[in-house]
Coordinates of C-alpha atoms and ligand atoms in Angstrom, one line a residue:
M1 CA 104.2 106.3 82.6
A2 CA 102.2 104.5 79.9
R3 CA 105.4 102.6 79.0
E4 CA 105.9 101.4 82.6
K5 CA 102.3 100.4 83.0
K6 CA 102.6 98.1 80.0
A7 CA 105.8 96.6 81.3
N8 CA 104.0 95.8 84.6
Q9 CA 101.4 93.9 82.7
V10 CA 103.7 91.5 80.9
T11 CA 103.1 88.0 82.2
N12 CA 105.2 84.9 82.4
N13 CA 103.9 81.6 81.2
Y14 CA 101.9 81.0 84.5
G15 CA 100.0 84.3 84.2
A16 CA 102.2 86.3 86.7
S17 CA 102.9 89.9 86.0
M18 CA 104.3 92.6 88.2
E19 CA 100.9 94.3 88.3
K20 CA 99.2 91.1 89.6
I21 CA 101.9 90.4 92.1
V22 CA 101.8 93.9 93.5
S23 CA 98.0 93.7 93.7
L24 CA 97.9 90.3 95.4
A25 CA 100.7 91.4 97.8
K26 CA 98.7 94.4 98.9
R27 CA 95.3 92.6 99.0
R28 CA 96.4 89.7 101.1
G29 CA 98.9 91.5 103.3
F30 CA 102.3 90.5 102.0
V31 CA 103.7 94.0 101.1
Y32 CA 102.2 97.5 101.5
P33 CA 103.4 100.8 100.1
S34 CA 105.3 102.4 103.0
S35 CA 103.6 105.4 104.9
E36 CA 100.6 104.9 102.7
I37 CA 98.3 107.1 104.7
Y38 CA 100.6 110.1 103.8
G39 CA 100.6 109.1 100.1
G40 CA 103.5 106.7 100.3
L41 CA 107.3 107.2 100.0
S42 CA 108.9 106.4 96.7
A43 CA 110.4 102.9 96.5
T44 CA 109.9 102.0 100.1
W45 CA 107.7 99.1 101.2
D46 CA 106.4 97.5 104.4
Y47 CA 106.0 93.8 105.0
G48 CA 102.5 92.9 106.2
P49 CA 101.5 89.8 108.3
L50 CA 102.0 87.3 105.5
G51 CA 105.0 89.1 104.0
V52 CA 107.0 89.1 107.2
E53 CA 106.3 85.3 107.7
L54 CA 107.5 84.6 104.1
K55 CA 110.6 86.8 104.5
N56 CA 111.4 85.3 107.9
N57 CA 111.0 81.8 106.5
I58 CA 113.4 82.5 103.6
Q59 CA 115.9 83.9 106.1
K60 CA 115.6 80.9 108.4
I61 CA 116.1 78.5 105.5
W62 CA 119.2 80.4 104.4
W63 CA 120.6 80.6 107.9
R64 CA 119.9 76.9 108.5
E65 CA 121.6 75.9 105.2
M66 CA 124.6 78.1 105.8
T67 CA 125.3 77.7 109.5
R68 CA 123.8 74.3 110.5
F69 CA 124.3 72.2 107.4
Q70 CA 127.7 73.6 106.3
E71 CA 130.7 72.7 108.2
N72 CA 132.7 75.6 109.6
I73 CA 130.4 78.6 109.0
V74 CA 129.5 80.8 111.9
G75 CA 127.2 83.8 112.2
L76 CA 127.6 87.5 112.9
D77 CA 125.4 90.5 113.3
A78 CA 127.4 93.7 112.8
A79 CA 126.2 97.3 113.2
I80 CA 124.7 99.2 110.3
M81 CA 126.9 102.2 111.0
M82 CA 130.6 101.6 110.7
H83 CA 133.8 103.6 111.0
P84 CA 134.0 105.8 107.9
R85 CA 137.5 104.5 107.1
T86 CA 135.7 101.1 106.4
W87 CA 134.2 102.6 103.2
E88 CA 137.5 104.2 102.1
A89 CA 139.3 100.8 102.5
S90 CA 136.5 98.9 100.7
G91 CA 136.6 101.3 97.8
H92 CA 133.0 102.4 98.2
V93 CA 133.8 106.1 98.7
E94 CA 135.8 106.1 95.5
N95 CA 133.9 103.6 93.3
F96 CA 130.4 102.9 94.6
S97 CA 128.7 105.1 92.1
D98 CA 126.4 104.7 89.1
P99 CA 126.6 106.9 85.9
L100 CA 123.6 109.2 86.0
V101 CA 122.0 111.1 83.1
D102 CA 119.1 113.5 83.4
C103 CA 116.5 114.5 80.8
K104 CA 116.8 118.3 80.2
D105 CA 113.1 118.5 79.4
C106 CA 111.1 116.2 81.7
K107 CA 113.9 116.0 84.4
T108 CA 113.6 112.2 84.7
R109 CA 116.8 110.5 85.9
F110 CA 118.3 107.3 84.5
R111 CA 121.2 105.0 85.1
E112 CA 123.2 105.3 81.9
D113 CA 124.4 101.6 82.2
K114 CA 120.7 100.4 82.2
L115 CA 119.6 102.3 79.1
P116 CA 119.1 100.4 75.8
P117 CA 121.8 100.9 73.1
E118 CA 119.4 102.9 70.8
V119 CA 118.8 105.5 73.6
L120 CA 122.6 105.7 74.3
E121 CA 123.2 106.4 70.6
S122 CA 120.4 109.0 70.1
H123 CA 121.0 110.5 73.5
K124 CA 117.3 111.2 73.7
C125 CA 115.1 110.6 76.7
P126 CA 113.1 107.3 76.5
E127 CA 110.2 108.9 78.3
C128 CA 109.7 112.2 76.3
G129 CA 112.3 112.3 73.6
G130 CA 114.1 115.3 75.2
E131 CA 117.9 115.7 75.2
L132 CA 119.9 113.8 77.9
T133 CA 122.7 115.4 79.9
E134 CA 126.3 114.0 79.9
P135 CA 126.7 111.2 82.5
R136 CA 128.1 112.0 85.9
Q137 CA 129.0 109.7 88.7
F138 CA 126.6 109.5 91.6
N139 CA 127.6 107.8 94.8
L140 CA 125.0 105.5 96.1
M141 CA 125.9 105.6 99.8
F142 CA 123.5 107.4 102.2
S143 CA 125.4 109.6 104.7
T144 CA 124.3 111.1 108.0
H145 CA 126.0 112.6 111.1
L146 CA 126.9 110.7 114.2
G147 CA 126.7 112.8 117.4
P148 CA 125.5 116.4 118.0
V149 CA 127.9 118.2 115.6
A150 CA 127.1 118.0 111.9
D151 CA 130.5 118.7 110.5
S152 CA 132.6 116.7 108.1
A153 CA 134.3 114.8 110.9
S154 CA 131.0 113.3 112.0
I155 CA 129.9 111.9 108.7
V156 CA 129.0 108.2 108.8
Y157 CA 127.4 106.1 106.1
L158 CA 124.5 103.6 106.3
R159 CA 126.2 100.4 105.1
P160 CA 125.5 99.7 101.4
E161 CA 126.3 96.0 101.9
T162 CA 126.6 93.8 104.9
A163 CA 130.0 92.2 103.8
Q164 CA 132.3 94.8 105.3
G165 CA 131.0 94.1 108.8
I166 CA 132.3 90.5 108.3
F167 CA 135.8 91.6 107.0
V168 CA 136.4 94.0 109.9
N169 CA 135.5 91.3 112.4
F170 CA 137.7 88.6 110.7
K171 CA 140.3 88.7 113.5
N172 CA 137.7 88.8 116.3
V173 CA 136.0 85.6 114.9
V174 CA 139.3 83.8 114.4
D175 CA 140.5 84.7 117.9
T176 CA 137.3 83.8 119.7
S177 CA 135.8 80.8 117.9
R178 CA 137.5 77.6 116.9
V179 CA 137.3 78.1 113.2
Q180 CA 140.1 77.1 110.9
I181 CA 140.5 77.9 107.2
P182 CA 138.5 77.1 105.1
F183 CA 135.7 78.7 107.1
G184 CA 132.9 81.1 106.6
I185 CA 131.0 83.9 108.3
A186 CA 127.4 84.5 107.5
Q187 CA 125.3 87.6 108.1
V188 CA 121.8 88.8 107.4
G189 CA 120.8 92.4 107.7
K190 CA 119.7 95.7 106.2
A191 CA 121.7 97.6 103.6
F192 CA 121.0 101.0 102.1
R193 CA 121.6 102.4 98.6
N194 CA 120.4 105.7 97.1
E195 CA 119.3 103.9 94.0
I196 CA 118.5 106.1 90.9
T197 CA 116.0 103.8 89.3
T198 CA 113.7 102.0 91.8
K199 CA 110.8 100.7 89.7
N200 CA 109.6 97.1 89.8
F201 CA 108.2 96.9 93.3
I202 CA 110.6 95.4 95.8
F203 CA 113.1 94.4 93.2
R204 CA 115.3 97.4 93.7
T205 CA 114.7 99.6 96.7
C206 CA 116.8 102.1 98.7
E207 CA 116.4 100.1 101.9
F208 CA 116.7 96.3 101.6
E209 CA 118.0 93.2 103.3
Q210 CA 120.9 91.0 102.3
M211 CA 122.1 87.5 103.2
E212 CA 125.8 87.4 102.7
M213 CA 128.5 84.8 103.5
Q214 CA 132.2 85.3 103.2
F215 CA 134.2 82.1 102.9
F216 CA 137.9 82.4 103.7
V217 CA 140.2 80.1 101.9
K218 CA 143.9 79.5 101.3
P219 CA 145.1 81.3 98.2
G220 CA 145.4 78.7 95.4
T221 CA 142.3 76.8 96.6
D222 CA 139.9 79.7 95.7
E223 CA 138.9 78.3 92.2
K224 CA 137.8 75.0 93.7
W225 CA 135.7 76.7 96.4
F226 CA 134.3 79.1 93.9
E227 CA 132.9 76.2 91.9
Y228 CA 131.7 74.6 95.1
W229 CA 129.7 77.6 96.2
K230 CA 128.2 78.2 92.7
E231 CA 126.8 74.7 92.8
Q232 CA 125.5 74.9 96.4
R233 CA 123.8 78.2 95.8
M234 CA 121.9 77.1 92.7
K235 CA 120.8 73.9 94.5
Y236 CA 119.5 76.0 97.4
Y237 CA 117.2 78.0 95.1
I238 CA 115.8 74.9 93.5
E239 CA 115.6 72.5 96.4
Q240 CA 115.1 74.7 99.4
L241 CA 113.1 77.6 98.0
G242 CA 111.4 75.5 95.3
I243 CA 112.1 77.9 92.4
L244 CA 111.5 76.4 89.0
P245 CA 114.9 75.4 87.5
E246 CA 113.9 76.8 84.1
N247 CA 113.6 80.3 85.6
L248 CA 117.2 80.3 86.9
H249 CA 120.5 80.5 85.2
F250 CA 124.1 81.8 85.8
H251 CA 125.4 84.9 84.2
Q252 CA 129.2 85.3 84.2
H253 CA 130.5 88.8 84.5
G254 CA 132.5 90.0 81.5
P255 CA 135.7 92.0 82.0
D256 CA 133.7 95.3 81.8
E257 CA 131.2 94.2 84.5
L258 CA 133.6 92.8 87.1
A259 CA 133.8 94.9 90.3
H260 CA 137.1 96.5 91.2
Y261 CA 137.8 93.7 93.7
A262 CA 136.7 90.7 91.7
K263 CA 138.7 88.0 90.1
D264 CA 135.6 86.2 88.8
A265 CA 131.9 86.6 89.4
Y266 CA 128.7 84.8 88.5
D267 CA 125.2 86.1 89.1
V268 CA 122.3 83.7 89.8
E269 CA 119.7 85.3 87.6
Y270 CA 115.9 84.9 87.7
H271 CA 113.6 85.1 84.7
Y272 CA 111.2 87.9 85.5
P273 CA 108.4 88.8 83.0
F274 CA 110.7 91.9 82.4
G275 CA 113.8 89.8 81.7
W276 CA 116.7 88.0 83.4
E277 CA 117.9 89.9 86.5
E278 CA 120.3 89.3 89.3
Q279 CA 119.2 87.5 92.4
E280 CA 122.5 86.7 94.0
G281 CA 126.2 87.4 93.2
I282 CA 128.9 84.8 93.8
H283 CA 132.2 86.6 93.8
S284 CA 135.8 85.6 94.0
R285 CA 137.3 88.6 95.9
T286 CA 140.9 87.4 96.3
D287 CA 142.7 89.0 99.3
F288 CA 141.4 92.5 98.3
D289 CA 139.3 93.2 101.3
L290 CA 141.4 91.9 104.1
G291 CA 144.5 93.4 102.4
R292 CA 142.9 96.8 102.2
H293 CA 141.5 96.8 105.7
G294 CA 145.0 95.8 106.9
E295 CA 146.5 98.7 105.0
Y296 CA 143.9 101.2 106.2
C297 CA 143.9 100.2 109.9
G298 CA 147.6 100.0 109.9
K299 CA 147.9 96.4 111.0
E300 CA 148.1 93.5 108.6
I301 CA 145.2 91.1 108.8
T302 CA 146.6 87.6 108.3
Y303 CA 145.8 84.0 109.3
L304 CA 148.3 81.6 110.8
D305 CA 147.6 78.1 109.8
P306 CA 148.1 76.0 112.9
R307 CA 148.8 72.8 110.9
S308 CA 151.5 74.1 108.6
N309 CA 152.6 77.2 110.5
E310 CA 152.2 79.2 107.3
R311 CA 150.9 82.8 107.6
Y312 CA 149.0 84.4 104.8
V313 CA 146.1 86.8 103.9
P314 CA 143.2 84.5 103.0
Y315 CA 141.3 84.7 99.8
V316 CA 137.5 85.2 99.9
I317 CA 134.6 83.6 98.1
E318 CA 131.4 85.6 98.7
T319 CA 127.8 84.6 98.2
S320 CA 125.6 87.7 98.3
A321 CA 121.9 87.3 98.1
G322 CA 119.0 89.7 98.4
L323 CA 116.5 88.7 101.1
T324 CA 113.8 91.2 100.1
R325 CA 114.5 90.4 96.4
S326 CA 114.0 86.7 97.3
V327 CA 110.5 87.5 98.5
L328 CA 109.7 88.8 95.1
V329 CA 111.3 85.8 93.3
C330 CA 109.3 83.4 95.5
L331 CA 106.0 85.3 94.9
M332 CA 106.6 85.7 91.1
D333 CA 107.7 82.0 90.7
A334 CA 104.8 80.6 92.7
Y335 CA 102.0 82.6 91.2
H336 CA 99.7 80.6 88.9
E337 CA 96.3 81.2 87.4
E338 CA 94.8 77.7 86.8
V339 CA 91.6 76.6 85.0
I340 CA 90.3 73.8 87.2
G341 CA 86.9 73.3 85.6
E342 CA 83.8 75.3 84.8
D343 CA 81.6 77.4 87.1
K344 CA 77.8 77.2 87.2
K345 CA 77.4 79.3 84.1
G346 CA 79.8 77.2 82.1
N347 CA 82.7 79.7 82.2
P348 CA 86.2 78.6 83.0
D349 CA 86.7 78.3 86.7
V350 CA 90.1 79.9 87.4
R351 CA 91.8 79.7 90.7
T352 CA 94.8 81.8 91.7
V353 CA 97.3 79.8 93.6
L354 CA 100.8 80.4 95.0
H355 CA 102.8 77.2 94.7
L356 CA 105.1 78.3 97.4
H357 CA 107.5 75.6 98.8
P358 CA 106.2 74.6 102.2
N359 CA 109.6 75.7 103.6
V360 CA 108.7 79.3 102.9
A361 CA 104.9 79.4 102.8
P362 CA 103.6 82.0 105.4
V363 CA 101.0 79.5 106.6
T364 CA 101.9 75.8 106.6
A365 CA 98.5 74.4 107.6
A366 CA 95.0 75.9 107.8
V367 CA 92.6 74.1 110.1
L368 CA 89.0 74.4 109.0
P369 CA 85.9 73.0 110.8
L370 CA 83.3 72.1 108.2
V371 CA 80.7 73.9 110.4
K372 CA 81.1 75.8 113.7
K373 CA 78.5 73.9 115.7
D374 CA 78.3 70.5 117.3
G375 CA 81.7 70.6 118.8
L376 CA 83.6 70.7 115.4
A377 CA 85.0 74.2 116.1
E378 CA 86.4 73.0 119.5
L379 CA 88.0 70.0 117.9
A380 CA 89.5 72.0 115.1
K381 CA 90.9 74.6 117.5
D382 CA 92.5 71.8 119.5
I383 CA 94.2 70.5 116.4
H384 CA 95.2 74.1 115.4
K385 CA 96.8 74.6 118.9
E386 CA 98.7 71.3 118.6
L387 CA 100.0 72.1 115.1
S388 CA 101.1 75.6 116.2
E389 CA 103.9 73.9 118.3
D390 CA 105.7 73.0 115.1
F391 CA 104.2 75.1 112.3
N392 CA 102.5 78.4 111.4
S393 CA 99.0 77.1 111.6
F394 CA 95.9 79.2 110.9
Y395 CA 92.3 78.6 112.1
D396 CA 89.4 79.7 109.9
Q397 CA 85.8 78.9 110.5
S398 CA 84.0 81.4 108.3
G399 CA 82.4 80.9 104.9
A400 CA 81.8 77.9 102.6
I401 CA 84.5 75.3 102.7
G402 CA 85.3 75.8 99.0
R403 CA 85.8 79.5 99.5
R404 CA 88.1 78.9 102.5
Y405 CA 90.2 76.5 100.4
R406 CA 90.5 79.2 97.7
R407 CA 91.6 81.8 100.2
Q408 CA 94.3 79.5 101.4
D409 CA 95.4 78.6 97.8
E410 CA 95.8 82.3 97.0
I411 CA 98.3 82.8 99.9
G412 CA 100.1 79.5 99.2
T413 CA 99.1 77.4 102.2
P414 CA 100.2 73.9 101.2
F415 CA 97.9 71.9 103.5
C416 CA 94.3 72.3 104.7
I417 CA 93.0 70.1 107.4
T418 CA 89.2 69.8 107.5
V419 CA 87.4 68.6 110.6
D420 CA 83.9 67.1 109.9
Y421 CA 81.3 65.0 111.8
E422 CA 83.2 61.8 111.1
S423 CA 86.3 63.3 112.7
K424 CA 84.5 63.3 116.1
D425 CA 83.7 59.6 115.8
N426 CA 86.8 58.3 114.1
Q427 CA 89.5 60.7 115.2
D428 CA 90.5 61.3 111.6
V429 CA 90.5 64.4 109.4
T430 CA 90.7 65.4 105.7
L431 CA 94.1 66.5 104.5
R432 CA 93.9 68.6 101.3
F433 CA 96.9 69.3 99.2
R434 CA 97.1 72.7 97.7
D435 CA 98.9 71.8 94.4
S436 CA 97.0 68.7 93.4
M437 CA 93.8 69.6 95.3
E438 CA 93.7 65.9 96.3
Q439 CA 92.0 65.1 99.6
I440 CA 92.8 62.1 101.7
R441 CA 91.7 60.9 105.1
V442 CA 94.4 60.7 107.7
P443 CA 94.4 60.0 111.5
R444 CA 94.4 63.0 113.8
A445 CA 97.1 61.4 115.9
G446 CA 100.6 62.0 114.4
L447 CA 99.3 64.8 112.1
A448 CA 102.4 67.0 112.7
A449 CA 104.8 64.1 111.9
R450 CA 102.7 63.5 108.7
L451 CA 103.0 67.1 107.6
K452 CA 106.8 67.1 108.2
E453 CA 107.0 64.0 106.0
E454 CA 104.9 65.7 103.3
I455 CA 107.2 68.8 103.5
R456 CA 110.3 66.6 103.2
K457 CA 109.1 64.9 100.0
Y458 CA 107.3 68.0 98.5
K459 CA 107.3 68.3 94.7
R460 CA 105.5 71.1 93.0
V461 CA 102.5 70.1 90.9
N462 CA 100.8 72.6 88.5
H463 CA 97.4 72.3 87.0
E464 CA 97.7 73.3 83.4
Ligands
ATP501 P1 122.5 95.5 90.7 O1 123.4 95.3 89.5 O2 121.1 94.9 90.5 O3 122.4 97.0 91.1 P2 124.5 94.7 92.5 O4 125.4 93.9 91.5 O5 124.9 96.1 92.9 O6 123.0 94.7 91.9 P3 125.3 93.3 94.8 O7 126.1 94.5 95.3 O8 126.0 92.1 94.3 O9 124.2 93.8 93.8 O10 124.3 92.9 95.9 C1 124.0 91.5 96.2 C2 122.5 91.3 96.2 O11 121.8 92.2 97.0 C3 121.9 91.4 94.8 O12 122.0 90.2 94.1 C4 120.4 91.7 95.1 O13 119.7 90.5 95.4 C5 120.5 92.5 96.4 N1 120.4 93.9 96.1 C6 121.4 94.8 95.7 N2 120.9 96.0 95.6 C7 119.5 96.0 95.9 C8 118.5 96.9 96.0 N3 118.7 98.2 95.7 N4 117.3 96.5 96.3 C9 117.0 95.2 96.7 N5 118.0 94.2 96.6 C10 119.2 94.6 96.3

């Protein structure tokens, strides 16, 4: 326990630690422990008012990038429960397991492949020093029964990934939409894994969300498309989510890490205070999936190229990102404790700010009347209503203006709009930028267009 607490307190160079992120997430309504009134349920989390906005924004950006800005990618929303043969064909029944070891003394359970080499060598528990059991394979799929009879014939699994819903619908999509290879199918949805080690907040949970895209290509062109998608996906994290480039890198899977279906695989990894960890997998899956589903359903799944009349089983390049894990990456990367001067007693004045990209910030603009009286509240509410057409706008009239700015900084609101007495006479307002804290006077008319322009050219600025 003491070990874990210490790890939670390790900070990155902007002052973010897991402990601080968890605390801010709870305090400001991003993420709550699930079923908290009953003492919580291990490794399950609920997304609060700000968390759900952040998560939805990330999903919207991903969907927009994939389906609107890429040629030839269409969407899908498949069921969570699928025919059990799906998971035999995909290899999950046979292979989707982690090696598990237990401590004979304190009974703590570990994933053997995540234990440090010295523990593997001594075979002693990292928590209490007790002896560890021999590893045994533990399947990560949750099973339940479909229908009233709970026998072996009624077993179904909660999907451990969204990808298989795409593969089993390949023919449906080809037959009903006008897609031609190369084309992709994108899907966002819940996935479930009975994970053995679930520490680190929302990093690894048993119920989570994935954003996956399978891109179907002609065999022989797969290496070119693999490179293309690697580049696109890294660009997305930096340009669309605003993640600092120094906190991202690729990790190529070595021969012993490659999944049973993969020809090549790269992870986009993020630099957490506790080390580099996977955020997204980019996998070259060959014709494994369509080939296996063809075999298991008894009917080959192929594609007939209308231009060349060639028939073949397409190869697949997959991009598989965690949506809930993206929420953690965004929070972790945006968090900054900044000294911005001195308080009245001469102590450093530290503000906590989330430098969230405006694309994902839960609140885009906060509209703040300097005072409630003399018609300023009405004018500010009017502006708030107008902005709500295009953005998530928030109205706040309580407390000193400096305090209201700080509250918005802490949740990552990129723009504050302050309405004062001059606003009534001149029809202009103060626009305050979260990152630089710069304030400028801008006309009230065209405010939404101005914010869109500011979002388009947004570049993160940190106060050191
Ligand atoms: P790991 O090695 O961390 O267990 P994985 O290689 O099994 O992950 P994939 O099957 O490639 O992960 O899943 C794709 C993405 O889904 C991951 O990059 C991650 O963002 C997300 N993901 C996977 N498992 C979990 C989980 N238990 N909780 C939250 N997100 C997850």
